[in-house]
Amino acid sequence: MENCSYEKVGLNLEATELRLGLPGSADEHDEKLSSCSYSSSSSSSVVIRSKKRSSPEESIDDEEELKSNKRTMISHHNDDQDKNVPPSKAQVVVGWPPIRSYRKNNGVQQQQQEQKKKGEEVYVKVSMAGAPYLRKIDLNFYNTYQQLLLALENMFNCTFGEYSEREGYNGSEFAPTYEDKDGDWMLVGDVPWNMFISSCKRLRIVKGSEAKGLGCL
Amino acid sequence: MECCNKRRMMKESPESNFMNRRGSSCFPDEVLERVIGMLKSRKDRSSVSLVCKEWYNAERWSRRNVFIGNCYSVSPEILTRRFPNIRSVTLKGKPRFSDFNLVPANWGADIHFWLVVFAEKYPFLEELRLKRMTVSDESLKFLARSFPNFKAISLQNCDGFSTDGLAAIAADCKNLTELDIQENVIDDKNDNWLTCFPESFTSLEVLNFSILHNDVNFDALEKLVTRCKSLKTLKLNKSITLEQLQRLLFRAPQLCELGTGSFSQELTTQQYSELESAFSNCKNLNTLSGLWVVTPQYLPVLYPACANLTFLNFSYAPLDSDDIAKLLVHCANIRRLWVVDTIEDKGLEAVGTHCPLLEELRVFPADPFAEGDARGVTDSGFIAVSQGCRNLHYVLYFCRHMTNAAVATVVQNCPDFTHFRLCIMNPGQPDYRTSEPMDEAFGAVVKTCSKLQRLAISGLLTDLTFEYIGKYAKNLETLSVAFAGSSDWGMQCVLEGCPKLRKLEIRDCPFGNAALLSGLEKYESMRSLWMSDCKVTMNGCRLLAKEMPRLNVEVIKEDGSDDSQAERVYVYRSVAGPRRDAPPFVLTL
C-alpha cells in the first residue's frame, strides 16, 4: 500500500502534515485538539473541522450548532487500526451531515422547535381513577398524539386502543380525556395537536365505559 | 428563417452545397440543419458536431438549448459565438459542496454578466435555469426588461435576491409560463410581489414559491390561479392554510403538481368535506409535496388523489410510521418517494409493501445532530424497501449506522441502481454488527450495479473501497467521498479506474499531492474536482497548474491558515481561461 512516488515528486511532503488551528473560537475543546496532527502512520487520529464560515446565513447555522449540544463524533482509523480507540471529544463538523442549509433551517426539527418556542414546558397533572397519586407530564415534550398516548400508556400501564373520530376509543379498556380552558372534559384526539396543547389544563384517564358517553357527543 | 438567410450570406465555400468534396454531405444546409435540429440529446449533438465542418455548423445553428454544468468552463462570449440561436440556457455555478457551507460567500458564479451578453446576443431568450448561482434583484430586473419573449425562470439553490426581483419578473414578463423558486436563500420582504402580475396576465403554467416564509397576498394569488387556466404546477408556501388550499384547488382542478401549504388548521366538518372533494376533483394530480406542519387526522383528504400519484415529496412533513402506512395503501403507483426518517423502519416496511413500482427513494433525517438513542431508519428498513421495490434505482439514505450485509442484500434485490447515495451520519462509523469497515458494502454496490452512475460513500472506509470502485464502477460519473480512505492509493485507484468519471468531490480524506497529481491526465476529461481538508499542499497545486494549463486550479484560502496548505482546492477544465472575477480569497494558480 505504500506509495513510492512521494520521493519522485520531490515535494516537501512534511508540509502535508495538517495542523488544526481553530481561529478565535470560544470552544473549550480547541486547546486539546489544536495540536493534533493527521498522518497516515498514526494508529488513530482525530479530524476536526469547526472553522467558521464568513457568510451571514451560514454563521447562523454555526451558532446554533455550537450553542446546542449537537455533536458529531469522528474517528479516523488506518488499516492496522486499534479498535479500542474511544471516540474523541466531540466536535461540530462543518457541513456534515451533508444536508442543504435550506433543509436544515426548515426541516422537521426546526419547525417543531419553532412551534415549541412559545411554550417551553407545559406541565399538566394526569390522574387516573383508582391510582393512589397523580402524575405530571410536560405536554411540550411530545409532538404528536401518538407519542403522548404511548407515554401515558407506559406511565399508567394501560392501553387506549385505536382512536376514531366516530367512536372515540371505544372498545378499549381506557380512554384519555382532558379538561379544556372552558372547564369542559374533552376526549383527547379530536382537535389538532397544537390546539390541544394550548387548551389542555389537565388530563384524566377514564375507564372505557365512562368514555363512551364522551364519544357520542 | 432569418437565421438561415444570414448564414447563406456568410457562406465562404460555394461547393459545400454540392457533392464535390469526398465524404461531404450531399444535403443542402437547410435540410441538414432541419435534420440535425431534431436531435435533442446533448451527447448526440456533441458527437454530431465532431463529424465534419458542415455538420458542426448545422448543429450550432440549429441548437436551441444549452446546458453548462460549470459556469466558469466557458465564457458568455465564447458561448454566443458558437451558438447564435439559443432560446434556453441552463447554468450551474458553485461547486456542490457549497450547499454544505464549504464555500465562502461571495465566491462568484454571478449571473449578471451572462445576462448582459445574452441581452445583446440572445434577445429572443425564453428560458433560464440556474443552479447555485448568485442572482441579484438588479439582474432579475434586467432580465425582465431585456427579453420580450421570456417564458421560464427556474432558480435552484441560488442566492442574492429578494422578493423585489420576483416582483419585477411578475410585472414585466408578459409571456411568463414558469416561475420556479426552489431552496434558495432569498430575502422575503413580506411584500405583495404576487400583486405585480397584471390583470391581463394569464399564461402561467408553473408557479413555485414554497420556500418563502412570509404570508403572500392570498387574494392576488387566488385571482392569478383563477385566470391562469393552463396552470399545471402550483407549489405553495407554509403560510397557506387548508381553507385557502381548498379554494385554490377549487379554482384549479386541472393541476398536475401540487405543493400544499401547512396541513394543520382547525377545520369544521363542512370544510373538511369540501377539502376532500377538492382533492377528489383533481384527477390529473401526479405530484404532491409540502404539508410542512401536519395534523394526521386530515391526511385522509388526500386519499382520493393518491391513486394517480407518481411522486410524493413528504421530505418536510413529519409523519410517523402509522400515518405514512395508512397513506401509502392508496399510493400504489408511486415511482418517487421522499420522506423524513420519522417514519422509521416500520414506515419503510409499508413502502416495501404498498409501492412495488417505486424507483426512487430519499430518506432525510429529521434530526441530524441528535445524540444517543436517536430514532430514524436503519439497515432493516433499507432491506425491507429493497425486498418490496425491485425497480428501485435511485436511493439517498441517511442513517446512523449500517451493516455490510444489509447493503449487499439491498443491491442483490435491486441490481439496477444508477444512483446510490448512502450517508451514515457518524463519520468513520464501522459496520455496527461486525465493527469492520464498510468497504464490503460499497464493494457489493459496485460489483453488482453495473449501471451505477452516481455514488456517495460514508462510514469507516479504507483504500479497499476505492480499489473496488476503480475496478468495478466502469459507468461511474459522480463520486462523493467524505472521511474515507487510508492513503493516496485510494484516490489513485479511482482516477485510474473509472473511465467515465466527471465529477469527484472529496472532503476530509488523507489524500495528498501524490493522489492529486496522479490524475494529471484525467482532469481534462472531467467537469471538476473538489478536495477540501485533505493533505494537498500549495506546491502540489502549483505543479498541477503548471503541467495542465487548460485546467483552472483554484485554492480557497482562509484567514489565519497555514500558507503551505491548500485546504480547499477546486480544479476544473475551462476554455475561458482563469476567472476574471475571482475574489481575493480564491487563488488561481
PDB file of C-alpha atoms in Angstrom, chain A residues 1-23 38-41 47-62 64-65 68-81 83 87 90-115 143-147 150 162-165 169 188-195, chain B residues 98-105 131-132 156-157 159 183-185 210-213 238 264-267 269 292-293 295-298 313 315-318 320-322 326 338 340 342 364-371 398 423-428 434-437 457-458 460-464 467 482-489 492 507-510 512-515 517 533-537 539-540 543 558-562 564-565 567-568:
ATOM      1  CA  MET A   1       0.000   0.000   0.000  1.00  0.00           C
ATOM      2  CA  GLU A   2       2.996   2.256   0.337  1.00  0.00           C
ATOM      3  CA  ASN A   3       3.122   4.823  -2.340  1.00  0.00           C
ATOM      4  CA  CYS A   4       6.665   5.236  -3.612  1.00  0.00           C
ATOM      5  CA  SER A   5       6.041   8.115  -5.907  1.00  0.00           C
ATOM      6  CA  TYR A   6       6.253  10.515  -2.996  1.00  0.00           C
ATOM      7  CA  GLU A   7      10.027  10.764  -3.422  1.00  0.00           C
ATOM      8  CA  LYS A   8       9.803  11.096  -7.182  1.00  0.00           C
ATOM      9  CA  VAL A   9       7.562  14.074  -6.980  1.00  0.00           C
ATOM     10  CA  GLY A  10      10.217  15.789  -4.899  1.00  0.00           C
ATOM     11  CA  LEU A  11       7.873  17.826  -2.814  1.00  0.00           C
ATOM     12  CA  ASN A  12       8.294  18.819   0.739  1.00  0.00           C
ATOM     13  CA  LEU A  13       5.806  16.347   1.985  1.00  0.00           C
ATOM     14  CA  GLU A  14       6.364  17.067   5.644  1.00  0.00           C
ATOM     15  CA  ALA A  15       4.334  20.087   4.774  1.00  0.00           C
ATOM     16  CA  THR A  16       1.374  17.786   4.276  1.00  0.00           C
ATOM     17  CA  GLU A  17       1.042  17.464   7.998  1.00  0.00           C
ATOM     18  CA  LEU A  18      -2.284  19.078   8.577  1.00  0.00           C
ATOM     19  CA  ARG A  19      -2.305  21.173  11.630  1.00  0.00           C
ATOM     20  CA  LEU A  20      -5.552  22.312  13.055  1.00  0.00           C
ATOM     21  CA  GLY A  21      -5.618  25.811  14.375  1.00  0.00           C
ATOM     22  CA  LEU A  22      -9.099  26.944  15.262  1.00  0.00           C
ATOM     23  CA  PRO A  23      -9.280  30.677  14.811  1.00  0.00           C
ATOM     24  CA  TYR A  38      -3.075  13.989  10.876  1.00  0.00           C
ATOM     25  CA  SER A  39      -0.706  11.493   9.357  1.00  0.00           C
ATOM     26  CA  SER A  40      -1.260   8.083   7.955  1.00  0.00           C
ATOM     27  CA  SER A  41       1.263   6.468  10.224  1.00  0.00           C
ATOM     28  CA  VAL A  47     -10.108  15.155  12.392  1.00  0.00           C
ATOM     29  CA  ILE A  48     -11.923  18.220  13.450  1.00  0.00           C
ATOM     30  CA  ARG A  49     -13.289  20.985  11.374  1.00  0.00           C
ATOM     31  CA  SER A  50     -15.001  23.813  13.031  1.00  0.00           C
ATOM     32  CA  LYS A  51     -13.697  26.853  11.276  1.00  0.00           C
ATOM     33  CA  LYS A  52     -16.330  29.442  10.992  1.00  0.00           C
ATOM     34  CA  ARG A  53     -17.557  30.461   7.596  1.00  0.00           C
ATOM     35  CA  SER A  54     -17.870  34.057   6.663  1.00  0.00           C
ATOM     36  CA  SER A  55     -21.330  34.336   5.192  1.00  0.00           C
ATOM     37  CA  PRO A  56     -24.175  35.679   7.306  1.00  0.00           C
ATOM     38  CA  GLU A  57     -26.695  32.966   6.724  1.00  0.00           C
ATOM     39  CA  GLU A  58     -24.164  30.271   7.374  1.00  0.00           C
ATOM     40  CA  SER A  59     -22.966  31.775  10.627  1.00  0.00           C
ATOM     41  CA  ILE A  60     -26.458  31.366  11.975  1.00  0.00           C
ATOM     42  CA  ASP A  61     -26.145  27.654  11.350  1.00  0.00           C
ATOM     43  CA  ASP A  62     -22.779  27.518  13.062  1.00  0.00           C
ATOM     44  CA  GLU A  64     -26.928  27.103  16.518  1.00  0.00           C
ATOM     45  CA  GLU A  65     -24.706  24.115  16.087  1.00  0.00           C
ATOM     46  CA  SER A  68     -26.915  23.430  21.441  1.00  0.00           C
ATOM     47  CA  ASN A  69     -25.488  20.126  22.439  1.00  0.00           C
ATOM     48  CA  LYS A  70     -25.316  18.744  18.936  1.00  0.00           C
ATOM     49  CA  ARG A  71     -22.136  16.792  18.486  1.00  0.00           C
ATOM     50  CA  THR A  72     -20.674  14.525  15.950  1.00  0.00           C
ATOM     51  CA  MET A  73     -18.015  12.073  16.872  1.00  0.00           C
ATOM     52  CA  ILE A  74     -15.249  11.460  14.481  1.00  0.00           C
ATOM     53  CA  SER A  75     -12.520   8.956  14.451  1.00  0.00           C
ATOM     54  CA  HIS A  76     -10.273   8.095  11.626  1.00  0.00           C
ATOM     55  CA  HIS A  77      -8.652   4.730  11.542  1.00  0.00           C
ATOM     56  CA  ASN A  78      -5.932   3.171   9.478  1.00  0.00           C
ATOM     57  CA  ASP A  79      -5.646  -0.371   8.185  1.00  0.00           C
ATOM     58  CA  ASP A  80      -3.866  -1.718  11.208  1.00  0.00           C
ATOM     59  CA  GLN A  81      -6.246   0.093  13.441  1.00  0.00           C
ATOM     60  CA  LYS A  83     -10.186  -0.965  17.563  1.00  0.00           C
ATOM     61  CA  PRO A  87     -14.331   8.267  20.164  1.00  0.00           C
ATOM     62  CA  ALA A  90     -16.937  15.520  20.164  1.00  0.00           C
ATOM     63  CA  GLN A  91     -16.720  18.496  17.921  1.00  0.00           C
ATOM     64  CA  VAL A  92     -19.021  20.034  15.392  1.00  0.00           C
ATOM     65  CA  VAL A  93     -18.087  19.259  11.827  1.00  0.00           C
ATOM     66  CA  VAL A  94     -18.926  21.947   9.300  1.00  0.00           C
ATOM     67  CA  GLY A  95     -21.207  20.829   6.541  1.00  0.00           C
ATOM     68  CA  TRP A  96     -21.793  17.372   7.973  1.00  0.00           C
ATOM     69  CA  PRO A  97     -24.091  15.523   7.624  1.00  0.00           C
ATOM     70  CA  PRO A  98     -24.453  16.843   4.088  1.00  0.00           C
ATOM     71  CA  ILE A  99     -27.806  18.495   4.330  1.00  0.00           C
ATOM     72  CA  ARG A 100     -28.555  21.706   2.498  1.00  0.00           C
ATOM     73  CA  SER A 101     -28.926  24.847   4.591  1.00  0.00           C
ATOM     74  CA  TYR A 102     -32.490  25.281   3.469  1.00  0.00           C
ATOM     75  CA  ARG A 103     -33.455  21.830   4.633  1.00  0.00           C
ATOM     76  CA  LYS A 104     -31.580  22.255   7.912  1.00  0.00           C
ATOM     77  CA  ASN A 105     -33.296  25.536   8.624  1.00  0.00           C
ATOM     78  CA  ASN A 106     -36.732  24.447   7.583  1.00  0.00           C
ATOM     79  CA  GLY A 107     -36.626  20.814   8.356  1.00  0.00           C
ATOM     80  CA  VAL A 108     -38.874  18.907  10.600  1.00  0.00           C
ATOM     81  CA  GLN A 109     -36.902  19.502  13.768  1.00  0.00           C
ATOM     82  CA  GLN A 110     -36.696  23.210  13.083  1.00  0.00           C
ATOM     83  CA  GLN A 111     -40.407  23.558  12.574  1.00  0.00           C
ATOM     84  CA  GLN A 112     -41.230  21.690  15.710  1.00  0.00           C
ATOM     85  CA  GLN A 113     -38.844  23.845  17.638  1.00  0.00           C
ATOM     86  CA  GLU A 114     -40.395  26.931  16.161  1.00  0.00           C
ATOM     87  CA  GLN A 115     -43.740  25.827  17.446  1.00  0.00           C
ATOM     88  CA  ASN A 143     -45.031  16.308  19.126  1.00  0.00           C
ATOM     89  CA  THR A 144     -47.948  14.069  18.308  1.00  0.00           C
ATOM     90  CA  TYR A 145     -50.871  12.347  19.959  1.00  0.00           C
ATOM     91  CA  GLN A 146     -49.210   9.038  19.281  1.00  0.00           C
ATOM     92  CA  GLN A 147     -46.208   9.974  21.378  1.00  0.00           C
ATOM     93  CA  LEU A 150     -47.701   5.958  24.315  1.00  0.00           C
ATOM     94  CA  GLU A 162     -57.475   2.777  18.323  1.00  0.00           C
ATOM     95  CA  TYR A 163     -58.825   6.294  18.081  1.00  0.00           C
ATOM     96  CA  SER A 164     -61.545   7.048  15.615  1.00  0.00           C
ATOM     97  CA  GLU A 165     -63.493  10.226  15.180  1.00  0.00           C
ATOM     98  CA  TYR A 169     -61.550   4.983  21.957  1.00  0.00           C
ATOM     99  CA  VAL A 188     -58.105  13.532  23.615  1.00  0.00           C
ATOM    100  CA  GLY A 189     -57.516  13.361  19.889  1.00  0.00           C
ATOM    101  CA  ASP A 190     -60.347  15.346  18.342  1.00  0.00           C
ATOM    102  CA  VAL A 191     -58.591  18.603  17.670  1.00  0.00           C
ATOM    103  CA  PRO A 192     -55.262  19.384  16.011  1.00  0.00           C
ATOM    104  CA  TRP A 193     -52.293  18.785  18.260  1.00  0.00           C
ATOM    105  CA  ASN A 194     -51.298  22.407  18.636  1.00  0.00           C
ATOM    106  CA  MET A 195     -54.797  23.375  19.567  1.00  0.00           C
TER     107      MET A 195
ATOM    108  CA  SER B  98     -21.221  24.980  -1.297  1.00  0.00           C
ATOM    109  CA  ASP B  99     -24.565  23.521  -0.251  1.00  0.00           C
ATOM    110  CA  PHE B 100     -22.846  22.397   2.916  1.00  0.00           C
ATOM    111  CA  ASN B 101     -21.154  25.664   3.813  1.00  0.00           C
ATOM    112  CA  LEU B 102     -17.784  24.672   2.419  1.00  0.00           C
ATOM    113  CA  VAL B 103     -17.581  27.584   0.004  1.00  0.00           C
ATOM    114  CA  PRO B 104     -17.395  31.101   1.440  1.00  0.00           C
ATOM    115  CA  ALA B 105     -19.909  33.741   0.491  1.00  0.00           C
ATOM    116  CA  LYS B 131     -28.443  26.277 -10.026  1.00  0.00           C
ATOM    117  CA  ARG B 132     -26.066  27.543  -7.341  1.00  0.00           C
ATOM    118  CA  GLN B 156     -32.426  26.377  -7.553  1.00  0.00           C
ATOM    119  CA  ASN B 157     -30.065  26.847  -4.613  1.00  0.00           C
ATOM    120  CA  ASP B 159     -28.758  33.380  -3.511  1.00  0.00           C
ATOM    121  CA  GLU B 183     -34.440  26.121  -1.989  1.00  0.00           C
ATOM    122  CA  ASN B 184     -32.851  29.494  -2.487  1.00  0.00           C
ATOM    123  CA  VAL B 185     -31.507  31.928   0.014  1.00  0.00           C
ATOM    124  CA  SER B 210     -42.748  27.158  -1.487  1.00  0.00           C
ATOM    125  CA  ILE B 211     -39.599  28.448   0.148  1.00  0.00           C
ATOM    126  CA  LEU B 212     -40.959  31.834   1.117  1.00  0.00           C
ATOM    127  CA  HIS B 213     -41.539  32.265   4.821  1.00  0.00           C
ATOM    128  CA  LYS B 238     -46.286  27.327   4.641  1.00  0.00           C
ATOM    129  CA  SER B 264     -52.804  21.867  10.061  1.00  0.00           C
ATOM    130  CA  GLN B 265     -55.769  24.008  10.878  1.00  0.00           C
ATOM    131  CA  GLU B 266     -58.956  23.703  12.801  1.00  0.00           C
ATOM    132  CA  LEU B 267     -61.490  22.615  10.222  1.00  0.00           C
ATOM    133  CA  THR B 269     -66.803  19.134   9.214  1.00  0.00           C
ATOM    134  CA  TRP B 292     -44.944  21.243   6.373  1.00  0.00           C
ATOM    135  CA  VAL B 293     -46.921  21.021   9.614  1.00  0.00           C
ATOM    136  CA  THR B 295     -52.441  17.204  11.533  1.00  0.00           C
ATOM    137  CA  PRO B 296     -52.516  13.499  10.772  1.00  0.00           C
ATOM    138  CA  GLN B 297     -56.287  13.330  11.129  1.00  0.00           C
ATOM    139  CA  TYR B 298     -56.600  15.363   7.961  1.00  0.00           C
ATOM    140  CA  ASN B 313     -42.384  14.576  -1.651  1.00  0.00           C
ATOM    141  CA  SER B 315     -39.489  15.469   2.957  1.00  0.00           C
ATOM    142  CA  TYR B 316     -40.730  18.386   5.021  1.00  0.00           C
ATOM    143  CA  ALA B 317     -43.630  16.514   6.557  1.00  0.00           C
ATOM    144  CA  PRO B 318     -43.039  14.907   9.932  1.00  0.00           C
ATOM    145  CA  ASP B 320     -44.837   8.740  11.744  1.00  0.00           C
ATOM    146  CA  SER B 321     -44.929   5.158  10.574  1.00  0.00           C
ATOM    147  CA  ASP B 322     -48.668   4.719  11.067  1.00  0.00           C
ATOM    148  CA  LYS B 326     -52.225   4.457   6.026  1.00  0.00           C
ATOM    149  CA  TRP B 338     -39.093  11.490  -0.497  1.00  0.00           C
ATOM    150  CA  VAL B 340     -38.299  12.021   6.656  1.00  0.00           C
ATOM    151  CA  THR B 342     -39.644   9.914  11.433  1.00  0.00           C
ATOM    152  CA  PHE B 364     -33.922  12.594   5.060  1.00  0.00           C
ATOM    153  CA  PRO B 365     -33.047  12.858   8.749  1.00  0.00           C
ATOM    154  CA  ALA B 366     -35.429  14.766  10.976  1.00  0.00           C
ATOM    155  CA  ASP B 367     -32.755  15.471  13.498  1.00  0.00           C
ATOM    156  CA  PRO B 368     -29.318  15.048  12.010  1.00  0.00           C
ATOM    157  CA  PHE B 369     -27.476  16.162  15.109  1.00  0.00           C
ATOM    158  CA  ALA B 370     -29.312  14.079  17.650  1.00  0.00           C
ATOM    159  CA  GLU B 371     -27.248  12.144  20.108  1.00  0.00           C
ATOM    160  CA  PHE B 398     -29.482   8.989   5.762  1.00  0.00           C
ATOM    161  CA  CYS B 423     -24.964   8.737   4.257  1.00  0.00           C
ATOM    162  CA  ILE B 424     -24.050   7.155   7.557  1.00  0.00           C
ATOM    163  CA  MET B 425     -24.245  10.268   9.631  1.00  0.00           C
ATOM    164  CA  ASN B 426     -21.495   9.470  12.078  1.00  0.00           C
ATOM    165  CA  PRO B 427     -18.200   9.950  10.217  1.00  0.00           C
ATOM    166  CA  GLY B 428     -15.985   6.916  10.263  1.00  0.00           C
ATOM    167  CA  THR B 434     -19.137  -6.652  12.992  1.00  0.00           C
ATOM    168  CA  SER B 435     -17.177  -3.463  13.725  1.00  0.00           C
ATOM    169  CA  GLU B 436     -15.481  -3.860  10.389  1.00  0.00           C
ATOM    170  CA  PRO B 437     -15.078  -1.099   7.842  1.00  0.00           C
ATOM    171  CA  ILE B 457     -19.948   6.753   0.250  1.00  0.00           C
ATOM    172  CA  SER B 458     -19.707   7.080   4.017  1.00  0.00           C
ATOM    173  CA  LEU B 460     -15.469   3.761   8.082  1.00  0.00           C
ATOM    174  CA  LEU B 461     -13.716   3.108   4.773  1.00  0.00           C
ATOM    175  CA  THR B 462     -10.203   2.065   3.837  1.00  0.00           C
ATOM    176  CA  ASP B 463      -8.429   2.139   0.491  1.00  0.00           C
ATOM    177  CA  LEU B 464     -10.117  -1.140  -0.309  1.00  0.00           C
ATOM    178  CA  GLU B 467      -9.895  -0.296  -5.133  1.00  0.00           C
ATOM    179  CA  ALA B 482     -16.015  12.127   2.990  1.00  0.00           C
ATOM    180  CA  PHE B 483     -13.875  10.946   5.905  1.00  0.00           C
ATOM    181  CA  ALA B 484     -12.688   7.910   3.993  1.00  0.00           C
ATOM    182  CA  GLY B 485      -9.599   6.162   2.706  1.00  0.00           C
ATOM    183  CA  SER B 486      -6.215   5.394   4.161  1.00  0.00           C
ATOM    184  CA  SER B 487      -3.688   6.735   1.671  1.00  0.00           C
ATOM    185  CA  ASP B 488      -3.093   8.337  -1.723  1.00  0.00           C
ATOM    186  CA  TRP B 489      -3.547   4.936  -3.274  1.00  0.00           C
ATOM    187  CA  GLN B 492      -5.388   6.932  -7.436  1.00  0.00           C
ATOM    188  CA  ARG B 507     -13.598  16.155   1.870  1.00  0.00           C
ATOM    189  CA  ASP B 508     -11.566  15.231   4.921  1.00  0.00           C
ATOM    190  CA  CYS B 509      -9.611  12.361   3.424  1.00  0.00           C
ATOM    191  CA  PRO B 510      -5.911  11.519   3.684  1.00  0.00           C
ATOM    192  CA  GLY B 512      -2.227  14.327  -0.724  1.00  0.00           C
ATOM    193  CA  ASN B 513      -0.208  15.629  -3.622  1.00  0.00           C
ATOM    194  CA  ALA B 514       0.664  12.234  -4.999  1.00  0.00           C
ATOM    195  CA  ALA B 515      -3.013  11.431  -5.290  1.00  0.00           C
ATOM    196  CA  LEU B 517      -1.098  14.560  -9.363  1.00  0.00           C
ATOM    197  CA  ASP B 533      -9.400  19.335   4.147  1.00  0.00           C
ATOM    198  CA  CYS B 534      -7.239  16.695   2.582  1.00  0.00           C
ATOM    199  CA  LYS B 535      -3.447  16.649   2.591  1.00  0.00           C
ATOM    200  CA  VAL B 536      -2.828  18.628  -0.549  1.00  0.00           C
ATOM    201  CA  THR B 537      -0.321  21.488  -0.427  1.00  0.00           C
ATOM    202  CA  ASN B 539       3.150  23.252  -4.069  1.00  0.00           C
ATOM    203  CA  GLY B 540       1.216  20.275  -5.277  1.00  0.00           C
ATOM    204  CA  LEU B 543       2.646  21.749 -10.016  1.00  0.00           C
ATOM    205  CA  GLU B 558      -8.916  31.099   4.694  1.00  0.00           C
ATOM    206  CA  ASP B 559      -7.596  33.720   7.052  1.00  0.00           C
ATOM    207  CA  GLY B 560      -5.146  32.529   9.577  1.00  0.00           C
ATOM    208  CA  SER B 561      -4.464  29.216   7.955  1.00  0.00           C
ATOM    209  CA  ASP B 562      -1.132  27.662   7.154  1.00  0.00           C
ATOM    210  CA  SER B 564       1.620  25.945   2.587  1.00  0.00           C
ATOM    211  CA  GLN B 565      -1.607  24.005   2.913  1.00  0.00           C
ATOM    212  CA  GLU B 567      -7.316  23.446   2.366  1.00  0.00           C
ATOM    213  CA  ARG B 568      -9.866  23.773  -0.384  1.00  0.00           C
TER     214      ARG B 568
END
